Short mmCIF file of C-alpha atoms in Angstrom, two decimals:
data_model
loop_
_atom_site.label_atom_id
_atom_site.label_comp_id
_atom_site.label_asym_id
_atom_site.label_seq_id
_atom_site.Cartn_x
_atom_site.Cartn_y
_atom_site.Cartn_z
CA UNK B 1 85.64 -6.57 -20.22
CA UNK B 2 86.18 -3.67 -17.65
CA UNK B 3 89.67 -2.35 -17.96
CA UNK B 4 91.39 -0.62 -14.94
CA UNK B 5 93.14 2.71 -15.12
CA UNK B 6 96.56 3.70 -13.44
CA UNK B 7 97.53 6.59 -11.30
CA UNK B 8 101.23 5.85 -10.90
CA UNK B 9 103.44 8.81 -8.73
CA UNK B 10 106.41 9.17 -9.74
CA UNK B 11 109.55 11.02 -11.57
CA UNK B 12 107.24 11.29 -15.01
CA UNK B 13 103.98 11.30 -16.50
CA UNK B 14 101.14 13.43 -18.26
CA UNK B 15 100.64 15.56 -14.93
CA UNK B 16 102.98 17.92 -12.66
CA UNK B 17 101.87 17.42 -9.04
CA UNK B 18 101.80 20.70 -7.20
CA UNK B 19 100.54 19.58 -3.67
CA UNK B 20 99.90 16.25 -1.88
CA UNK B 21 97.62 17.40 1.43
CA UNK B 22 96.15 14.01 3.67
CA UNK B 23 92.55 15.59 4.37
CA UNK B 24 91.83 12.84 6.86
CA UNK B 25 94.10 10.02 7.64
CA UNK B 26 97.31 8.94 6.58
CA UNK B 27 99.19 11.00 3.61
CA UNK B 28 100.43 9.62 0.28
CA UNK B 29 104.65 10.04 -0.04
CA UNK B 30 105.60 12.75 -2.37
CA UNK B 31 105.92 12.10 -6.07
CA UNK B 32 106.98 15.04 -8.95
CA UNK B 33 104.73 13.58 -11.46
CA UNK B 34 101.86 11.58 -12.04
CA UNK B 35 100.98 9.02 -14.74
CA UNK B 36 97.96 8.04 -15.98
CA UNK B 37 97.48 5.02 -18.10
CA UNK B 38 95.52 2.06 -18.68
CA UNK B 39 95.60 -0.86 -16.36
CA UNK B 40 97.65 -3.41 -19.10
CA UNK B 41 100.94 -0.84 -19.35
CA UNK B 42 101.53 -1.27 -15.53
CA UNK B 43 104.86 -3.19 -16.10
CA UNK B 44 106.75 -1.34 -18.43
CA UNK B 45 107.28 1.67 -15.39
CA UNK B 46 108.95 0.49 -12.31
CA UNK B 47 110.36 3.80 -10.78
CA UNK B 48 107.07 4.82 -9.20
CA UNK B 49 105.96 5.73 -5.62
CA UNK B 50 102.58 4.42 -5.38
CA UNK B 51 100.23 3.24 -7.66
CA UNK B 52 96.58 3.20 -7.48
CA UNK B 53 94.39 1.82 -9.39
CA UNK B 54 90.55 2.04 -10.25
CA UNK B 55 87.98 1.00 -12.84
CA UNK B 56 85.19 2.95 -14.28
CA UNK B 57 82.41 0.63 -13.96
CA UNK B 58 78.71 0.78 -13.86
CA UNK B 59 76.77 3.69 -11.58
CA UNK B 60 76.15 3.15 -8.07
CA UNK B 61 73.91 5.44 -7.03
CA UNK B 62 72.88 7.72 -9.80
CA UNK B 63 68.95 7.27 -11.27
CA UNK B 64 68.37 7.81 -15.24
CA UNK B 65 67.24 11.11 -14.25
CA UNK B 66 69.90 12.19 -12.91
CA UNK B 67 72.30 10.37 -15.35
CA UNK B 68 70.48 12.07 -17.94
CA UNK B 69 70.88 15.72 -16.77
CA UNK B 70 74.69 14.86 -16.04
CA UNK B 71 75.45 13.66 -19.48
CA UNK B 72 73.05 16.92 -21.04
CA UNK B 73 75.49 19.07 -19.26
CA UNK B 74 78.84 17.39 -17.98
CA UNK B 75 81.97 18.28 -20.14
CA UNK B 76 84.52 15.66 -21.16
CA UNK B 77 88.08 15.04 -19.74
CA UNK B 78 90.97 16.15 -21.12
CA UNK B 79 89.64 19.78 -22.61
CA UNK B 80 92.15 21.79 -24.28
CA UNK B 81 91.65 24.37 -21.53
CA UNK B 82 92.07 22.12 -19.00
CA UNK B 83 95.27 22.85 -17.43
CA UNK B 84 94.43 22.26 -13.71
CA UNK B 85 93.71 18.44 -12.41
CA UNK B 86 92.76 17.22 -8.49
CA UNK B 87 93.30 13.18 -7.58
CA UNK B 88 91.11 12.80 -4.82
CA UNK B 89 91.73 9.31 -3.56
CA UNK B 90 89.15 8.04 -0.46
CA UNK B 91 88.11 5.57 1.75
CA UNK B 92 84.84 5.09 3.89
CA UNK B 93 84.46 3.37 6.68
CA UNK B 94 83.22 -0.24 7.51
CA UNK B 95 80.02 1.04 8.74
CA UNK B 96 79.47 2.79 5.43
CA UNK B 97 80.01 -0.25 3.48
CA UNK B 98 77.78 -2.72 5.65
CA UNK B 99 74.75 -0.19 4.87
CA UNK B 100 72.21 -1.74 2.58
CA UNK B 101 72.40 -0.14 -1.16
CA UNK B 102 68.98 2.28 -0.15
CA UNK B 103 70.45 3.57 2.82
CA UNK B 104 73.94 4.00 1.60
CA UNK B 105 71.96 6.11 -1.88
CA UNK B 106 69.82 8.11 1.16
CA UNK B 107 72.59 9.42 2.68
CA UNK B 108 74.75 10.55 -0.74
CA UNK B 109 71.67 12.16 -1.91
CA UNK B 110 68.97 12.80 0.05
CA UNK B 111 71.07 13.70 3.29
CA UNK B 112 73.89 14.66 1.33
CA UNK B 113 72.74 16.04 -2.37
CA UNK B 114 75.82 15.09 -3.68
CA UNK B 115 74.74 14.88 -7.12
CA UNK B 116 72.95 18.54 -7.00
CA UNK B 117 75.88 20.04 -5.46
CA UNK B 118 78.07 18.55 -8.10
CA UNK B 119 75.56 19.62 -10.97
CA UNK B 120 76.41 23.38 -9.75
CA UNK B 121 79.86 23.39 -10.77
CA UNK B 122 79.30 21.89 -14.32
CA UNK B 123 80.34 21.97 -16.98
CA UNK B 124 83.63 23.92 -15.61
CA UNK B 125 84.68 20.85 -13.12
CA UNK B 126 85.13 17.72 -15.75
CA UNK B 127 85.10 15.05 -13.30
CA UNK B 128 84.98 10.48 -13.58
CA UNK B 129 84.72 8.31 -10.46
CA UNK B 130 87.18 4.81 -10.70
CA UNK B 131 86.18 2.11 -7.82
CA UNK B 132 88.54 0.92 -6.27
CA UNK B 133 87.53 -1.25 -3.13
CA UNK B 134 86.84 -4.47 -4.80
CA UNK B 135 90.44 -4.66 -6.33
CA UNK B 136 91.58 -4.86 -3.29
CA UNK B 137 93.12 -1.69 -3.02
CA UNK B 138 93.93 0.69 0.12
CA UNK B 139 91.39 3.16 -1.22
CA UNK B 140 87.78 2.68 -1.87
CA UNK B 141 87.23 5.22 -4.64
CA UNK B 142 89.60 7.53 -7.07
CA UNK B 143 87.92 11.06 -7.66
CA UNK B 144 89.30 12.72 -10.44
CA UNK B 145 88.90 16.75 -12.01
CA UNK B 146 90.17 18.82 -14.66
CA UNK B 147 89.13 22.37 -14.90
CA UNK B 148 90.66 25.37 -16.11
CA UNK B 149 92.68 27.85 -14.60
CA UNK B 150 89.63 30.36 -13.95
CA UNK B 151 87.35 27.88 -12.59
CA UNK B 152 90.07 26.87 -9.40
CA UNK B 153 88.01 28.61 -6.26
CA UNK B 154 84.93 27.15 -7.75
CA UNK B 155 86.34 23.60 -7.10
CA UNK B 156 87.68 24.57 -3.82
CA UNK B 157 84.33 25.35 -3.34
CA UNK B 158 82.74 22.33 -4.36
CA UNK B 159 85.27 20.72 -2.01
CA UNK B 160 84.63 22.20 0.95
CA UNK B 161 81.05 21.82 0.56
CA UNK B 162 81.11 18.01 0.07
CA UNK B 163 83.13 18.12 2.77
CA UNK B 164 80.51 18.96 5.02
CA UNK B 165 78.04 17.00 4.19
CA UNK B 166 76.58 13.82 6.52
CA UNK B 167 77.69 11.47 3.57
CA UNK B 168 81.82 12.80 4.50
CA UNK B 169 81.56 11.66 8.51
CA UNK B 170 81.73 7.91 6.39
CA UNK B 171 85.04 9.26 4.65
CA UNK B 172 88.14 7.57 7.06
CA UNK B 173 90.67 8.75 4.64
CA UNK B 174 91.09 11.14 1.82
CA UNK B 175 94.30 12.92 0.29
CA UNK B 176 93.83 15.65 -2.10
CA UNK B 177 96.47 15.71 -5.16
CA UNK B 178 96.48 18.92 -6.94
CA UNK B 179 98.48 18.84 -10.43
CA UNK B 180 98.99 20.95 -13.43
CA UNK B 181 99.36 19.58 -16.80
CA UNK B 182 102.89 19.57 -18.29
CA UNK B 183 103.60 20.81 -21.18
CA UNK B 184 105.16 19.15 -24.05
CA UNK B 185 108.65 20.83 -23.51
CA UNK B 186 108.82 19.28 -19.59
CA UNK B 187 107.69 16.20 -20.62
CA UNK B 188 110.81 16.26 -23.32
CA UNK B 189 112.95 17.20 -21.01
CA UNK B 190 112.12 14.09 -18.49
CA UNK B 191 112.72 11.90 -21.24
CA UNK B 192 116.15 13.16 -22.08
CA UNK B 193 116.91 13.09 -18.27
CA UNK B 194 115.89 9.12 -17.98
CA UNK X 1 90.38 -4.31 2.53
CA UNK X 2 88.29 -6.73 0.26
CA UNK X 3 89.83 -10.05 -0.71
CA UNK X 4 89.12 -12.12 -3.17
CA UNK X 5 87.36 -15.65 -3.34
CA UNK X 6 88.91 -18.27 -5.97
CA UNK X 7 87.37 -20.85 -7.68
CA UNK X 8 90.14 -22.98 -8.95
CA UNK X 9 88.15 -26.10 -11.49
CA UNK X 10 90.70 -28.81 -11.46
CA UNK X 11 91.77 -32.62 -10.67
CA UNK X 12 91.85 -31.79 -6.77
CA UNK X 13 89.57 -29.72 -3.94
CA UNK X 14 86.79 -29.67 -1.86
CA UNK X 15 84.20 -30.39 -4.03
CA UNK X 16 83.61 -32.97 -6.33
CA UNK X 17 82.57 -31.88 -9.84
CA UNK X 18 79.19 -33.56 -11.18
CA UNK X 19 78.25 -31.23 -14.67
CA UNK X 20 79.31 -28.61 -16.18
CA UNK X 21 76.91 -27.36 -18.61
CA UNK X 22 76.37 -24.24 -20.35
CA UNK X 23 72.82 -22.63 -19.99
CA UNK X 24 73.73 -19.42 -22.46
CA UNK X 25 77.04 -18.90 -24.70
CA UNK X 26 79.97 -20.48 -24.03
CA UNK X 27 80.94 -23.73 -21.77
CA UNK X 28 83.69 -24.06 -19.21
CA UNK X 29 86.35 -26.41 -19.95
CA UNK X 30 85.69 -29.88 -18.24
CA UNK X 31 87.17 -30.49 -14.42
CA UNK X 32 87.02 -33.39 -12.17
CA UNK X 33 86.87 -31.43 -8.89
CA UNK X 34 86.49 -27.41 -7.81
CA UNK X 35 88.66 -25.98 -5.26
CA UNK X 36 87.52 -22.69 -3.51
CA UNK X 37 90.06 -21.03 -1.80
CA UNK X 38 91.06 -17.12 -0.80
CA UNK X 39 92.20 -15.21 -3.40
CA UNK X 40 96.48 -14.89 -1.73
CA UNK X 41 96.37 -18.89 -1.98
CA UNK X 42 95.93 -18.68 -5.46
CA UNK X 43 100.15 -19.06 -6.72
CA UNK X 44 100.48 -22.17 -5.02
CA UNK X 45 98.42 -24.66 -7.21
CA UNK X 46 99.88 -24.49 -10.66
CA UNK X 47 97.31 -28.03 -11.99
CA UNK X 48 94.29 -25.82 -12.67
CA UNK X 49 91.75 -26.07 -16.21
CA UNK X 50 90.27 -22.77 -15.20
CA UNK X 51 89.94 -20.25 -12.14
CA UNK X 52 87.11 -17.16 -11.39
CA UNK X 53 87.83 -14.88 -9.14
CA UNK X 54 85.37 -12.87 -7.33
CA UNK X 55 84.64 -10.27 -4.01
CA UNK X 56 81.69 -10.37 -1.90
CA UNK X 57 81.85 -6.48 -1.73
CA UNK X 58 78.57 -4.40 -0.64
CA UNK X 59 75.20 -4.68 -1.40
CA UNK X 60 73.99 -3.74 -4.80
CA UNK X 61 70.26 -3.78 -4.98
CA UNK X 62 68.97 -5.22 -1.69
CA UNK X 63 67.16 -2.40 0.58
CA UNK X 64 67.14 -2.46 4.10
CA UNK X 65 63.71 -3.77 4.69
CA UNK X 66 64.94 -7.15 2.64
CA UNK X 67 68.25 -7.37 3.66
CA UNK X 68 67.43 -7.24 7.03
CA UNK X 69 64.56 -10.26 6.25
CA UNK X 70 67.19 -12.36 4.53
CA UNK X 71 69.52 -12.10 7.60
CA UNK X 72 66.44 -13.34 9.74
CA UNK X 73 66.07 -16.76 7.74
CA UNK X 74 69.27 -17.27 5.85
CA UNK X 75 71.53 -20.27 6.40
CA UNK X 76 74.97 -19.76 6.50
CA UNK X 77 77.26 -21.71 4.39
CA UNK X 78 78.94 -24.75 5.01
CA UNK X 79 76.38 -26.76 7.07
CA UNK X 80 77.16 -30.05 7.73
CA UNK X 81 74.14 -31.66 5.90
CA UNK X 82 74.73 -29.28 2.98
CA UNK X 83 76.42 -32.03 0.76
CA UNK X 84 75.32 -30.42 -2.64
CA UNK X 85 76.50 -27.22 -4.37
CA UNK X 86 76.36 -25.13 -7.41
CA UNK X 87 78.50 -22.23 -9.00
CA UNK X 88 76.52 -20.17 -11.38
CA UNK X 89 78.87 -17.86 -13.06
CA UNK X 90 76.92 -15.40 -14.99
CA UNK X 91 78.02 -12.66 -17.58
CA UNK X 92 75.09 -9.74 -18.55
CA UNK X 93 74.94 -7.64 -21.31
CA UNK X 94 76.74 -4.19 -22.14
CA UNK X 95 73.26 -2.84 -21.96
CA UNK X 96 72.87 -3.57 -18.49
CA UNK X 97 75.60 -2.30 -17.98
CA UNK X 98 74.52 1.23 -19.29
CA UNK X 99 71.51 1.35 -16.88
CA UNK X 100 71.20 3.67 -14.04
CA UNK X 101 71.08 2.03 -10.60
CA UNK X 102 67.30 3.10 -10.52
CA UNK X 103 66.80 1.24 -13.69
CA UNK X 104 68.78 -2.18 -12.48
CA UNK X 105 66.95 -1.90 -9.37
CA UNK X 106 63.95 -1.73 -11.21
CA UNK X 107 64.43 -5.20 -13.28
CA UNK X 108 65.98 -6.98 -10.92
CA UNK X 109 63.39 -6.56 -8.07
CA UNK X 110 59.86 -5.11 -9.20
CA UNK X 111 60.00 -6.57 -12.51
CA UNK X 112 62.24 -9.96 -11.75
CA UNK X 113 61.32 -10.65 -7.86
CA UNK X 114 64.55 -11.73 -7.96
CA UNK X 115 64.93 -11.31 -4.11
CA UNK X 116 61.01 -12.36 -3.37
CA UNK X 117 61.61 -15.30 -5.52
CA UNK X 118 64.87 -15.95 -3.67
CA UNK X 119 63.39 -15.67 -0.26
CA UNK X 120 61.14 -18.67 -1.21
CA UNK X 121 63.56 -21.14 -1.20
CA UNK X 122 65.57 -19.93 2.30
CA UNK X 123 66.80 -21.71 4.45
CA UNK X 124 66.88 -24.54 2.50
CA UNK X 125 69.45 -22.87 -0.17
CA UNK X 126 72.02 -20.86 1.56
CA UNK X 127 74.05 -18.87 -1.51
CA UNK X 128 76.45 -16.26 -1.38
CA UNK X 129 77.27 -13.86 -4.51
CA UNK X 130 80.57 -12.67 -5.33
CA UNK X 131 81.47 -9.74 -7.67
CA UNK X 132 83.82 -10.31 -10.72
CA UNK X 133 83.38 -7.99 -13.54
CA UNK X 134 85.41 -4.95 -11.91
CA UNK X 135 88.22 -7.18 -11.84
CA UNK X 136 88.33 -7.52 -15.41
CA UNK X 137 86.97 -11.25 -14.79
CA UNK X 138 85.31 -12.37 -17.71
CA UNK X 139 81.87 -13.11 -16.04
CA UNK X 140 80.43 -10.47 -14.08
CA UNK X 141 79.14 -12.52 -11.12
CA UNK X 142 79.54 -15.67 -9.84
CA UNK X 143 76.94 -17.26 -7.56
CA UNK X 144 77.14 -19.63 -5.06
CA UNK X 145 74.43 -22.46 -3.81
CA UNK X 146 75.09 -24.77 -0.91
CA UNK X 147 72.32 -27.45 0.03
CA UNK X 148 71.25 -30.70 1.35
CA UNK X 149 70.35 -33.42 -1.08
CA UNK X 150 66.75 -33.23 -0.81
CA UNK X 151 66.38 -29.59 -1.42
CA UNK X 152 67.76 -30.17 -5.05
CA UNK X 153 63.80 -30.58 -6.55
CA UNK X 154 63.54 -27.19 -5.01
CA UNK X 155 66.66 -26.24 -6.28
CA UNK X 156 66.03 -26.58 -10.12
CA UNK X 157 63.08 -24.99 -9.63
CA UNK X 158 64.68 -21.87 -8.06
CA UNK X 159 67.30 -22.09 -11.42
CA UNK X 160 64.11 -22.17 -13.60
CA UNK X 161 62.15 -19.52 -12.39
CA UNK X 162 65.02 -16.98 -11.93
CA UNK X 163 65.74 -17.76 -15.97
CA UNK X 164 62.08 -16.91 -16.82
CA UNK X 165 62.14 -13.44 -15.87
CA UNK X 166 62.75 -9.90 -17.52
CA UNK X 167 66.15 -9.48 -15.53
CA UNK X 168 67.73 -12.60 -17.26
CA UNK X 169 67.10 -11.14 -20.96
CA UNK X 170 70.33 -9.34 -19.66
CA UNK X 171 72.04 -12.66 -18.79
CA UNK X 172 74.39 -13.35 -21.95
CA UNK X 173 76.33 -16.41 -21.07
CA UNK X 174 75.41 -18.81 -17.70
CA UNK X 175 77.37 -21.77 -16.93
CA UNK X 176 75.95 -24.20 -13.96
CA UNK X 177 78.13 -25.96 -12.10
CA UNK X 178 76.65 -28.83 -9.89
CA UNK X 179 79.04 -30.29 -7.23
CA UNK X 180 79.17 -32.67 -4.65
CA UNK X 181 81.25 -31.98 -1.14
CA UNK X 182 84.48 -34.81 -1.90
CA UNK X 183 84.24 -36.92 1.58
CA UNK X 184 87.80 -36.74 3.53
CA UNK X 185 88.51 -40.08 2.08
CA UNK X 186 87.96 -38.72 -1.43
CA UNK X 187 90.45 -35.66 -0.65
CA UNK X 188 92.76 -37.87 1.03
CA UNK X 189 93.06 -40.31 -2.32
CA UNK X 190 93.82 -37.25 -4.51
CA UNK X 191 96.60 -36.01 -2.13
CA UNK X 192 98.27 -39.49 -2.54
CA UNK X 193 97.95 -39.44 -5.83
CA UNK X 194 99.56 -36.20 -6.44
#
């Protein structure tokens, strides 16, 4: 069974935020923190400014060829040297979504090389798509980075050149959420302050 | 946003409940009648044996070339001399799962002619398939078949030659449900009784 994962804003969690930017559309309210958990401990955290939430899934558009050079060279989440994070929640439009699945994998790639322009930046950007439109929730997909310290004007990089691409005139909304990880010591001290 | 579709199996609802019967792994519990209703409704009837929730979401596998034949001869749903009906909930395998798109596409259409097969039997069987397993539903589809009475023949044979091919080696448990639209009399009697 396909579990969902969490991205709850708030006064705590795993993740200082350092900037909430709307890129297109309507922003998300400012949180301090952000948690990220599995779908089941929703409950037990009700001071939280938004929530979103997004499951892993099976791959949309990526071929085994493709798959198979990502998973050669992609590096895994939560790296020791991993210290920077982006939440890059989006939404496409209803046009985008009424596309049959060959047009909608023409544009990412062919039009778009989304996957080749993503391949440059590995394995420095660590990165895991959760869906998000068939929950029912505000946003279609929840992008998601961690990459070291070093590697930050690569991934603004990588950014702005997705951002031009024919695939992001679909893209209706998008904020950017740019967190460090907090250290052991700040996370102890927001528990003694709850 | 995408809402959900619910299909409530219980003493009261649209459609009258003829078999349940389990083609692969486990049954669904017995009900005398199916209710199918948008997913917000779903708080307000507490009498139900078991409810499956599902999205119609985008197009997986279908190309442009096909969908754009299916919307040329398709029937839409709810005809008046559509009387019969069938939910087909189906659950693949993890290994499915694990396949590219290229390789799903692959099974489903130019080794399964799932969709040429399909086409065969249009407009006689109008159907509709809604998306469960990114919900954390524990089937990953659940398909929908509305026709008249004398299309049944064609029908089972639909059922029979979809379960022959390479793409249902996937399918680990299938459940048909064959219903019956409950006349207004019917529903009426059931609202008394309740």
């Amino acid at each position: 069974m396909v579990t969902s994962t969490l991205f709850i804003g708030g006064d705590e969690g795993q993740w200082r935020v350092d900037t909430i930017r709307a890129i297109r559309g309507a922003d998300l309210a400012i949180a301090s923190h952000l948690e990220v958990t599995s779908g089941n401990d929703a409950f037990t955290r009700p001071l939280s400014v938004w929530r979103l939430r997004g499951v892993t899934s099976s791959l949309r558009y990526t071929n085994k060829y493709e798959r198979d050079r990502l998973q050669a060279i992609q590096s895994s989440l939560d790296r020791s040297d991993a210290f920077c994070a982006a939440l890059i929640p989006i939404k496409k439009s209803d046009v985008w979504w009424s596309l049959a699945q060959d047009e909608r994998r023409a544009i990412v790639e062919e039009q778009s090389s989304h996957f080749q322009i993503g391949m440059e930046y590995l394995p420095a950007v660590a990165r895991q798509l959760y869906h998000s439109r068939d929950l029912g929730e505000s946003f279609d997909f929840l992008t998601w980075f961690e990459f070291p310290e070093e590697s930050a004007p690569q991934f603004d990089e990588l950014l702005k050149r997705l951002r031009m691409t024919e695939e992001w005139r679909y893209v209706e909304r998008e904020v950017e959420v740019r967190l460090t990880r907090a250290s052991s010591k700040k996370k102890h001290a927001n528990w003694e302050k709850a």
